[in-house]
Coordinates of C-alpha atoms in Angstrom, one line a residue:
M259 CA -52.0 -17.9 32.1
S260 CA -50.2 -14.7 33.0
G261 CA -49.4 -11.4 31.3
G262 CA -51.4 -9.4 28.8
P263 CA -51.8 -9.9 25.1
R264 CA -48.6 -10.0 23.1
P265 CA -48.3 -7.5 20.2
A266 CA -48.4 -9.0 16.8
R267 CA -45.1 -9.3 15.0
L268 CA -44.5 -7.2 12.0
A269 CA -42.9 -9.2 9.2
P270 CA -40.0 -7.6 7.2
A271 CA -42.2 -7.4 4.1
D272 CA -44.8 -5.5 6.1
V273 CA -42.2 -3.1 7.4
G274 CA -41.0 -2.5 3.8
R275 CA -44.5 -1.9 2.5
T276 CA -45.3 0.5 5.4
A277 CA -42.0 2.4 4.8
L278 CA -42.7 2.7 1.0
A279 CA -46.2 4.0 1.7
G280 CA -44.7 6.7 4.0
L281 CA -42.2 7.7 1.2
R282 CA -45.0 7.8 -1.4
A283 CA -47.1 10.1 0.7
R284 CA -44.3 12.7 0.5
A285 CA -42.9 11.8 -2.9
G286 CA -41.5 15.3 -3.8
R287 CA -39.5 15.6 -0.6
A288 CA -38.3 12.1 -0.9
V289 CA -37.1 12.5 -4.4
L290 CA -35.1 15.7 -3.5
S291 CA -33.5 13.9 -0.6
A292 CA -32.6 10.9 -2.6
L293 CA -31.2 13.2 -5.3
G294 CA -28.7 14.7 -2.8
V295 CA -27.4 11.2 -2.0
A296 CA -27.4 10.2 -5.7
L297 CA -25.2 13.2 -6.6
G298 CA -22.7 12.4 -3.8
I299 CA -22.5 8.7 -4.8
A300 CA -22.3 9.6 -8.5
A301 CA -19.4 11.9 -7.9
M302 CA -17.5 9.3 -5.9
T303 CA -18.2 6.5 -8.4
A304 CA -17.3 8.7 -11.4
V305 CA -14.0 9.9 -9.8
I306 CA -13.0 6.3 -9.0
G307 CA -14.1 5.1 -12.4
I308 CA -12.3 7.8 -14.4
S309 CA -9.2 7.3 -12.4
A310 CA -9.3 3.5 -13.0
S311 CA -10.0 4.1 -16.7
G312 CA -7.0 6.4 -17.0
Q313 CA -4.8 3.9 -15.2
E314 CA -6.0 1.1 -17.4
D315 CA -5.2 3.2 -20.5
L316 CA -1.7 3.9 -19.1
L317 CA -1.1 0.2 -18.4
R318 CA -2.2 -0.7 -21.9
R319 CA 0.1 2.0 -23.4
L320 CA 3.0 0.8 -21.3
D321 CA 2.3 -2.8 -22.5
R322 CA 2.4 -1.5 -26.1
L323 CA 5.3 0.8 -25.7
G324 CA 7.2 -1.3 -23.2
T325 CA 8.9 -0.2 -20.0
N326 CA 12.3 -1.5 -21.2
L327 CA 13.5 1.7 -23.1
L328 CA 16.5 3.4 -21.5
T329 CA 18.0 6.7 -22.5
A330 CA 21.5 8.1 -22.0
G331 CA 22.4 11.7 -22.3
P332 CA 25.2 14.1 -21.4
G333 CA 25.3 15.5 -17.9
E334 CA 27.6 18.2 -16.6
T335 CA 31.4 18.2 -16.1
L336 CA 33.1 18.9 -12.8
F337 CA 33.2 22.6 -13.8
G338 CA 29.5 22.8 -14.5
E339 CA 29.8 22.8 -18.3
Q340 CA 27.7 20.7 -20.6
A341 CA 29.4 17.3 -21.2
R342 CA 29.4 15.5 -24.6
L343 CA 28.8 11.8 -25.3
P344 CA 31.5 10.2 -27.4
R345 CA 30.8 9.7 -31.1
A346 CA 31.0 5.9 -30.5
A347 CA 28.4 5.9 -27.7
P348 CA 25.6 4.4 -29.7
G349 CA 27.7 1.5 -31.0
M350 CA 29.2 0.9 -27.6
A351 CA 25.7 0.8 -26.0
G352 CA 24.6 -1.8 -28.6
R353 CA 27.3 -4.2 -27.3
I354 CA 25.8 -4.4 -23.8
E355 CA 24.4 -7.9 -23.1
G356 CA 20.6 -7.7 -23.1
V357 CA 20.3 -4.7 -25.4
T358 CA 18.0 -5.5 -28.4
S359 CA 18.2 -2.3 -30.4
V360 CA 19.9 1.1 -30.2
A361 CA 19.2 4.5 -31.8
A362 CA 20.6 7.9 -31.3
T363 CA 19.8 11.6 -32.0
G364 CA 22.2 14.5 -32.0
A365 CA 21.4 18.2 -31.8
V366 CA 22.2 20.2 -34.9
D367 CA 22.9 23.9 -34.8
A368 CA 20.4 24.9 -37.4
T369 CA 16.9 26.3 -37.7
V370 CA 14.0 25.0 -39.9
R371 CA 11.5 27.2 -41.8
R372 CA 8.7 26.4 -44.1
T373 CA 9.8 29.1 -46.7
T374 CA 12.5 31.7 -47.0
A375 CA 9.9 34.4 -46.4
I376 CA 9.9 33.4 -42.7
P377 CA 12.7 35.1 -40.7
E378 CA 15.4 32.7 -39.4
E379 CA 14.8 33.7 -35.8
V380 CA 11.2 32.4 -36.0
T381 CA 11.8 28.8 -35.1
H382 CA 8.4 27.9 -33.7
G383 CA 10.2 25.9 -31.0
I384 CA 11.3 23.2 -33.5
A385 CA 14.6 21.5 -33.0
V386 CA 16.8 20.0 -35.8
Q387 CA 18.3 16.7 -34.9
A388 CA 20.4 14.1 -36.7
A389 CA 19.0 10.7 -36.3
T390 CA 20.1 7.1 -36.9
A391 CA 18.0 4.9 -39.1
G392 CA 16.7 2.7 -36.4
L393 CA 15.1 5.4 -34.3
P394 CA 11.4 4.7 -35.0
G395 CA 11.8 1.0 -34.4
T396 CA 13.6 1.5 -31.1
L397 CA 11.0 4.0 -29.9
R398 CA 8.2 1.9 -31.4
V399 CA 6.9 4.9 -33.2
R400 CA 5.1 4.3 -36.5
T401 CA 5.3 6.5 -39.6
E402 CA 2.1 8.4 -40.1
T403 CA 2.7 9.2 -43.7
G404 CA 5.6 8.7 -46.1
R405 CA 8.7 6.8 -45.0
A406 CA 11.3 7.0 -42.2
L407 CA 15.0 7.5 -42.4
D408 CA 16.9 4.4 -43.6
G409 CA 20.3 3.4 -45.0
A410 CA 19.3 4.6 -48.5
N411 CA 18.0 8.1 -47.8
A412 CA 20.0 9.1 -44.7
R413 CA 22.9 10.4 -46.8
Y414 CA 20.8 12.9 -48.8
P415 CA 19.0 16.1 -47.9
G416 CA 15.8 14.6 -46.7
A417 CA 13.9 15.1 -43.4
V418 CA 11.3 13.3 -41.3
L419 CA 9.1 15.5 -39.2
G420 CA 7.9 14.8 -35.7
A421 CA 4.1 15.0 -35.2
E422 CA 4.1 18.4 -33.5
A423 CA 6.8 19.8 -35.8
A424 CA 4.7 18.9 -38.8
R425 CA 1.7 20.6 -37.3
R426 CA 3.7 23.8 -36.6
L427 CA 5.2 23.9 -40.0
G428 CA 1.9 23.2 -41.7
V429 CA 3.3 20.1 -43.5
G430 CA 1.2 17.0 -43.4
R431 CA 2.4 14.9 -46.3
P432 CA 5.8 14.0 -47.9
G433 CA 6.9 15.7 -51.0
A434 CA 7.0 19.2 -49.6
Q435 CA 10.3 21.1 -48.8
V436 CA 11.5 22.8 -45.7
R437 CA 14.5 25.1 -45.3
I438 CA 17.1 23.8 -42.9
G439 CA 20.3 25.8 -42.3
G440 CA 20.0 27.7 -45.6
R441 CA 19.4 24.5 -47.7
D442 CA 16.2 22.9 -49.0
F443 CA 15.4 19.4 -47.6
A444 CA 12.7 17.2 -49.0
V445 CA 10.1 16.0 -46.5
L446 CA 10.3 12.2 -46.5
G447 CA 7.6 11.4 -44.0
V448 CA 5.8 12.4 -40.8
L449 CA 6.0 10.4 -37.6
A450 CA 3.1 9.5 -35.3
P451 CA 3.4 10.9 -31.7
A452 CA 6.2 9.4 -29.7
E453 CA 4.8 8.9 -26.2
L454 CA 8.1 7.8 -24.7
A455 CA 10.1 10.5 -26.4
P456 CA 8.1 13.7 -26.7
E457 CA 11.2 15.6 -27.7
I458 CA 11.0 13.8 -31.1
D459 CA 7.5 15.2 -31.7
R460 CA 9.0 18.7 -31.7
S461 CA 11.9 17.8 -33.9
V462 CA 12.9 17.7 -37.6
L463 CA 15.1 14.6 -38.1
V464 CA 17.7 14.4 -40.8
G465 CA 20.0 11.5 -41.5
W466 CA 23.2 11.2 -39.5
A467 CA 25.5 11.4 -42.6
A468 CA 23.4 14.1 -44.2
A469 CA 23.6 16.2 -41.1
E470 CA 27.4 15.9 -41.1
R471 CA 27.7 16.7 -44.7
Y472 CA 25.2 19.5 -45.2
L473 CA 24.7 21.1 -41.7
G474 CA 28.0 20.9 -40.0
F475 CA 27.0 18.3 -37.4
D476 CA 29.9 17.2 -35.2
G477 CA 28.7 13.6 -34.9
H478 CA 28.3 13.6 -31.1
P479 CA 25.0 12.2 -30.0
T480 CA 22.9 14.0 -27.4
T481 CA 20.6 11.1 -26.7
V482 CA 21.2 7.4 -27.0
Y483 CA 18.0 5.2 -26.9
A484 CA 18.6 1.6 -25.9
R485 CA 15.8 -1.0 -25.9
A486 CA 16.6 -3.9 -23.5
A487 CA 15.1 -7.3 -22.9
D488 CA 12.6 -7.1 -20.1
G489 CA 14.6 -9.2 -17.6
A490 CA 17.8 -7.3 -18.4
V491 CA 16.6 -3.7 -17.8
P492 CA 18.3 -3.3 -14.3
D493 CA 21.7 -4.7 -15.6
V494 CA 21.6 -2.6 -18.7
R495 CA 20.7 0.5 -16.7
D496 CA 23.7 -0.1 -14.5
A497 CA 26.1 -0.7 -17.4
L498 CA 24.8 2.0 -19.8
A499 CA 26.7 5.0 -18.4
R500 CA 30.1 3.4 -18.1
T501 CA 29.7 1.8 -21.5
A502 CA 28.5 4.9 -23.4
D503 CA 31.4 6.9 -21.9
P504 CA 34.0 4.7 -20.3
R505 CA 36.3 7.6 -19.5
H506 CA 33.7 9.8 -17.7
P507 CA 30.7 7.6 -16.8
E508 CA 29.7 10.1 -14.1
Q509 CA 29.0 12.6 -16.8
V510 CA 26.2 10.4 -18.4
R511 CA 22.6 10.7 -17.3
V512 CA 20.6 7.5 -17.6
S513 CA 16.8 7.4 -17.3
R514 CA 13.8 5.3 -18.2
P515 CA 11.1 7.3 -20.0
S516 CA 8.3 5.1 -18.7
D517 CA 9.1 6.3 -15.2
A518 CA 7.7 9.7 -16.3
L519 CA 4.4 8.2 -17.3
E520 CA 4.2 6.3 -14.0
A521 CA 5.0 9.5 -12.1
K522 CA 2.2 11.3 -14.0
A523 CA -0.2 8.5 -13.0
A524 CA 0.8 8.9 -9.4
A525 CA 0.2 12.6 -9.6
A526 CA -3.2 11.9 -11.1
G527 CA -3.9 9.5 -8.2
A528 CA -3.2 12.3 -5.7
F529 CA -5.7 14.6 -7.5
T530 CA -8.2 11.7 -7.4
G531 CA -7.9 11.6 -3.6
L532 CA -8.9 15.3 -3.5
L533 CA -11.9 14.7 -5.8
L534 CA -12.9 11.7 -3.6
G535 CA -12.9 14.1 -0.6
L536 CA -15.3 16.4 -2.5
G537 CA -17.5 13.5 -3.3
A538 CA -17.6 12.4 0.3
V539 CA -18.6 16.0 1.3
A540 CA -21.4 15.8 -1.3
L541 CA -22.5 12.5 0.2
L542 CA -22.5 14.0 3.7
V543 CA -24.7 16.8 2.5
G544 CA -27.1 14.3 1.0
G545 CA -27.2 12.4 4.3
V546 CA -28.0 15.6 6.1
G547 CA -30.9 16.1 3.6
V548 CA -32.1 12.6 4.4
A549 CA -32.0 13.2 8.2
N550 CA -33.8 16.5 7.7
T551 CA -36.5 14.8 5.7
M552 CA -37.0 12.1 8.3
V553 CA -37.1 14.5 11.2
I554 CA -39.8 16.6 9.5
S555 CA -41.6 13.4 8.6
V556 CA -41.7 12.4 12.3
L557 CA -43.0 15.8 13.3
E558 CA -45.7 15.8 10.6
R559 CA -46.8 12.3 11.3
R560 CA -47.2 12.4 15.1
R561 CA -50.9 11.7 14.8
E562 CA -50.2 8.6 12.6
I563 CA -47.6 7.5 15.1
G564 CA -50.0 8.0 18.1
L565 CA -52.7 6.1 16.3
R566 CA -50.4 3.2 15.5
R567 CA -49.2 3.0 19.1
S568 CA -52.8 3.1 20.3
L569 CA -53.6 0.1 18.1
G570 CA -50.8 -1.9 19.6
A571 CA -47.7 -1.0 17.6
T572 CA -44.6 -1.4 19.7
R573 CA -41.8 1.1 19.9
G574 CA -39.5 -1.3 18.1
Q575 CA -42.0 -1.5 15.2
V576 CA -42.3 2.2 14.9
R577 CA -38.5 2.6 15.1
A578 CA -38.1 -0.1 12.4
Q579 CA -40.5 1.6 10.1
F580 CA -38.8 5.0 10.2
L581 CA -35.3 3.5 10.0
T582 CA -36.4 1.4 7.0
E583 CA -37.8 4.6 5.3
S584 CA -34.4 6.2 5.8
L585 CA -32.6 3.2 4.4
L586 CA -34.9 3.0 1.4
L587 CA -34.5 6.7 0.7
S588 CA -30.7 6.4 0.8
G589 CA -30.8 3.1 -1.1
F590 CA -32.8 4.6 -4.0
G591 CA -30.4 7.5 -4.1
G592 CA -27.4 5.2 -4.0
A593 CA -28.6 3.0 -6.8
A594 CA -29.3 6.0 -9.0
G595 CA -26.0 7.5 -8.1
T596 CA -24.0 4.4 -9.0
V597 CA -25.7 4.1 -12.3
L598 CA -25.2 7.8 -13.0
G599 CA -21.5 7.6 -12.0
A600 CA -20.9 4.6 -14.2
A601 CA -22.6 6.4 -17.1
V602 CA -20.4 9.5 -16.6
T603 CA -17.3 7.3 -16.4
A604 CA -18.2 5.5 -19.6
G605 CA -18.9 8.7 -21.4
F606 CA -15.7 10.5 -20.3
A607 CA -13.6 7.4 -21.1
L608 CA -15.1 7.1 -24.6
V609 CA -14.4 10.8 -25.3
R610 CA -10.8 10.4 -24.2
G611 CA -10.4 7.1 -26.0
W612 CA -9.8 5.2 -22.8
P613 CA -11.2 1.8 -21.9
P614 CA -14.2 2.4 -19.5
V615 CA -13.5 0.7 -16.2
V616 CA -15.6 0.9 -13.0
P617 CA -14.1 -1.4 -10.3
G618 CA -16.7 -3.7 -8.7
W619 CA -15.5 -2.7 -5.2
A620 CA -16.3 0.9 -6.0
L621 CA -19.9 0.1 -6.9
G622 CA -20.3 -2.1 -3.9
G623 CA -18.5 0.3 -1.6
A624 CA -20.6 3.3 -2.8
F625 CA -23.8 1.5 -2.2
A626 CA -22.7 0.3 1.2
A627 CA -21.8 3.9 2.0
T628 CA -25.3 5.0 1.1
L629 CA -26.8 2.4 3.5
L630 CA -24.5 3.6 6.2
V631 CA -25.5 7.2 5.6
G632 CA -29.1 6.2 5.6
A633 CA -28.8 4.3 8.9
A634 CA -27.0 7.2 10.5
A635 CA -29.5 9.8 9.1
G636 CA -32.5 7.8 10.2
L637 CA -31.4 6.7 13.6
Y638 CA -32.3 9.8 15.6
P639 CA -35.7 10.4 13.8
A640 CA -36.6 6.7 14.3
M641 CA -35.7 6.8 18.1
R642 CA -37.7 10.0 18.4
A643 CA -40.7 8.5 16.8
A644 CA -40.5 5.4 19.0
R645 CA -40.3 7.5 22.2
S646 CA -43.6 9.3 21.4
S647 CA -46.4 8.1 23.7
P648 CA -49.8 7.5 22.1
A649 CA -51.8 10.0 24.2
E650 CA -49.3 12.7 23.8
A651 CA -48.9 12.2 20.1
L652 CA -52.7 12.2 19.5
A653 CA -53.2 15.3 21.8
T654 CA -50.5 17.4 20.0
A655 CA -51.3 16.3 16.4

């Protein structure tokens, strides 16, 4: 029989218990190091979760509002002047195959005031617009209070207020009167916010016929809203300009309002990338804290290392112990960070009225990142501990 006695194997459970004992011996320092990792992971998880919650809210809003709304408005003439849509543009747009509903608004050269005591030049940024009766239905905007314009009241001096216009005028319920162009108009209702047409929020809407009769409106629309069937949006978009103004289709601007919401989400995604970078920096700082803790632990525990080596512990077993301590330290911090990040996401989403969403890949990726940081932070201290000779460690302890 050749060779000396073989060192006993250290089971994984024994390695874990030994590593936990080492962390408990320096609980305060371990907690602070784990806290650094937890903050970095919480930041990354919260950023991803908040971004995902915002995108989910956007998708739900787009599903509710639809991405099939198109608008046509006047562009510029060849001489750089403001063009005008033909009076028949809304009716012509409604004849396009695939269009399900059409509405229009037209700018009225008038100001609106709450009372005559307010100077005419004080407009509060509120526009007066003539509107067709089908506007709320086409925009999918509900009436907050009162009633919308319809075929019965559109001929008389009545007005419907956009959400922001009602707030600025201090009118919340129907029955009040506002002064438009030197004439009193009864408030018929107040609209809810129009997400796909924010210009409606800052407008006071009067019936098309009433605007022509009482306010000198010329009957030319400034915006035509066309709701198309989902599968017909590209075809309707191509045909809308030349149908709304057959003589000068190049002077018609066609857009899809939902594109603005999607662009806003893309901009928010770019900002999310910046915040993720900051979270990664925080995680790196936490990893440096773990490495620092482990290096100091090796220096403080040289006597323990020497004693274990004298009793037969191999370099591999010592290395495994300190590497496991580092992984446990980072793992505890990562677990706490993912829980904290998910809680922050849920709280922020509930405050904003968003559906709280934390992608599973974010939680798994965040925890995997902590283990990677822990392995990197503990590699050098573990190798340094394993290189210590028993006699030298006991002599310098």
